[in-house]
Amino acid sequence: MFGLNKKDFTLLLIVAGLTMFAPFLLNPFPEGSAMAQFNAGYPDLMQRFVIFGIFAIGFNILFGLTGYLSFGHAAFLGVGSYAAIWMMKLLTMNVIPAMIMAVIVAGVFALLVGFISLRRSGIYFSILTLAFAQMSYALAYSVLTPITGGETGLQPKMADPRILDAALTEGATPRANLFGLSMTSSYELEVGNWLFTFNAGYYIAAVVMLLAFYLSIRIFRSPFGMMLRAVKSNQQRMNYTGLNSRPYTLAAFVISGMYAGLAGGLMVAMDTQVGPERMFWTASGEVVLMTILGGAGTLIGPVLGAGLIKYMENIISKINSGILHEWFAFLPDGLEDLIVTLIYPFIGKGWHLTLGIVFMLVVIFLPGGLVQGGQKIAAWVRGGKAGSRDKASKSTKPAE
Amino acid sequence: MDAIILQILNGLDKGSAYALIALGLTLIFGTLGVVNFAHGALFMIGAFCAVTLSRILTLSHTVIDETKTDFLGNPLKVDVPYIYDIFGQATGDVIIDWAVPLSILFAIPVMVGVGVIMERGLIKHFYKRPHADQILVTFGLAIVLQEVIKYFYGANPIPTPAPSAFTGSFDFGAMLGFDPNTIIYPYWRLVYFAFAAIIIGAVFAFLQFTTFGMVVRAGMADRETVGLLGINIDKRFTIMFGLAAAVAGLAGVMYTPINSPNYHMGMDFLVLSFVVVVVGGMGSLPGAVLAGFLLGILESIASMTQVLDVLPGLNQIIIYLVAIIILLTRPRGLMGRKGVMEE
């Protein structure tokens, strides 16, 4: 269906189901219970899940398929954000033109950067992309202040022209909307102790992510995707067969830049402000972490990685020592203190440490990321059933 | 003219730091063929060696001074560093004052140890993996190291002053016949430059004039043949990794008075150092040093007001701009060797 084989279609359906029911699934614990802080089903975080999911899916099209490790992808995200906010300032607060403009501008910028960077490969490519991203960051911070707002960034203001929108009444704040439906409007459903929030912005972002995910499946399964894999596995041999790999890698680079731009545009649509720190190289490093952690070259991996990192960043980082003491209160005092002291460095403000350790472990032991880990566990569980093992591991492999 | 001289001098200390880090990176790359993204973290650990030593030296116990009273009329409590008890007050003060230079002695064994443990424990398993994996695992290691430091030392910069003998500035202008006070230059930056020059010279001399260095150079050129001659090249390369870590660490130790160390200083330098290495040419030691100083000086010259009036913002991007131009016009970098990482 939709030009996908049965397996991919099932995967798409599962992802669609998960994103659509996310407000339920991410809120498994009732309000007020001790576990409620693990609930991730609030709009702001769910939006981040899907937006960074898009970013990582796009990065994966470049890194996962061609093996070119870009360390400057945040630049496209930032450029897309700036493009989107200017559409909101000049044209309309409707998010559709903003997102389209973000994709176009990021694509053009990626074409420019990619055309130059892709002359080199390996570490040189990484450094070139890093250099371009850092340049964009530095320029957005300093010289381009008239366009980027410098350190303070940009927000839509009352005084902006917005030629398509009706004039705002005095005192109203311009809000991002989709044909009048505000991104912040939500419907709250209370069932017993549970409170589920259905946010318009989240669902728009989720639909966009599903489209992006569908497109990435199509790219993975297309002859074009096959060419990109050929670049990764043996570029020299590809060249010897008379194929020029440059157009393919450049196309992959531009596509992944456009995904990043789309993510940037969505960020602006959800939260109408931009600052240059979005383009800093640590932001580029983050998307690398997400993709590798989830599983580079797999379809679902980057989305999982993005979700995991954003979950850690927002939930794990909030646990402080007081909460830890509460959890282990059932232990004798000395033991309780000991365990809290042992665990404390890894959570709360130290969540980056956990992230770094997990990331290292994944790179060392699971080059295929969490997806490979899942497959290994699945194969191990099924291990007892003789003969079916090979077949099973083959059929669960999402890509490659 | 005087402004240009001043900017060249300003570029020297930053250039020294770039050159030292890039030298270590290149040593590791040239010997082990590993792209070490954790090298900035080694620089940072070096800087925190200085912080640690100065904290150890000022460890103190409280003594009640009967001769003085505080504002409530009670006998005054005074914190006396233990070092006073050992060496007496005058010598103790001098030692505390010279904590940063003394940290060199402390940092060398620490950094060599860290380097050797890193190589044996982690990097060793990545020789056969693709460069992308090496970058990723060392990137992860860098995050872990900087978070560990953050846990122990907090997120704020920790001021670590230079010895009081070096706190002033040197008036270059008067010496060169310009008006006084046109070219003034802090003593410590001069010291840093001299120190970097000595370290760089020592590393080159070590590689050029000792048997050990000769073997290492042979191993860099053709590892397999050296191994076939019955030389344990792996062990020597491990020691070179330790040495590279020590070079980065010492660069960090001496940099503390210039910039108060914080846990992410390594990452800030790392990005630039990689650019330096690539500009100098992967695997070329003289290239790394040359590019380090060159980019440091270019960066300061680009931040002159006369330049900024014509091309605003140039100082922010000059290094990256140069890197892009060099990579596109001279793919091997300034002094890159043939056949190294060319793909």
XYZ file of C-alpha atoms in Angstrom, chain A residues 360, chain B residues 21 25 28 34-45 111 114 118 122-123 134-146 241 244-245 248-249 266-267 270 274:
43
model
C 29.975 5.140 24.076
C 46.795 20.774 20.794
C 46.295 15.432 17.665
C 48.060 10.476 17.660
C 43.049 7.512 15.133
C 41.010 10.687 14.931
C 40.797 11.697 18.570
C 37.831 13.921 19.350
C 38.621 13.624 23.050
C 41.827 15.609 22.686
C 40.175 18.829 23.772
C 39.088 17.007 26.911
C 42.741 16.166 27.601
C 43.560 19.874 27.324
C 40.792 20.552 29.807
C 41.967 17.841 32.205
C 48.359 13.115 31.732
C 45.333 9.212 31.445
C 42.707 5.769 27.297
C 39.442 2.165 24.616
C 41.215 3.419 21.525
C 36.600 6.548 16.072
C 35.243 10.075 15.900
C 31.999 8.983 17.520
C 33.491 6.985 20.377
C 36.022 9.678 21.262
C 33.260 12.284 21.005
C 31.318 10.218 23.549
C 34.407 9.968 25.724
C 34.855 13.723 25.571
C 31.298 14.210 26.823
C 31.888 11.747 29.655
C 35.193 13.347 30.694
C 33.803 16.837 30.715
C 49.705 8.541 22.897
C 50.490 13.517 23.083
C 48.124 13.594 26.045
C 47.748 18.715 25.444
C 47.644 18.642 29.241
C 38.224 21.641 25.817
C 35.384 21.436 23.345
C 38.895 21.105 19.999
C 40.733 20.109 14.242
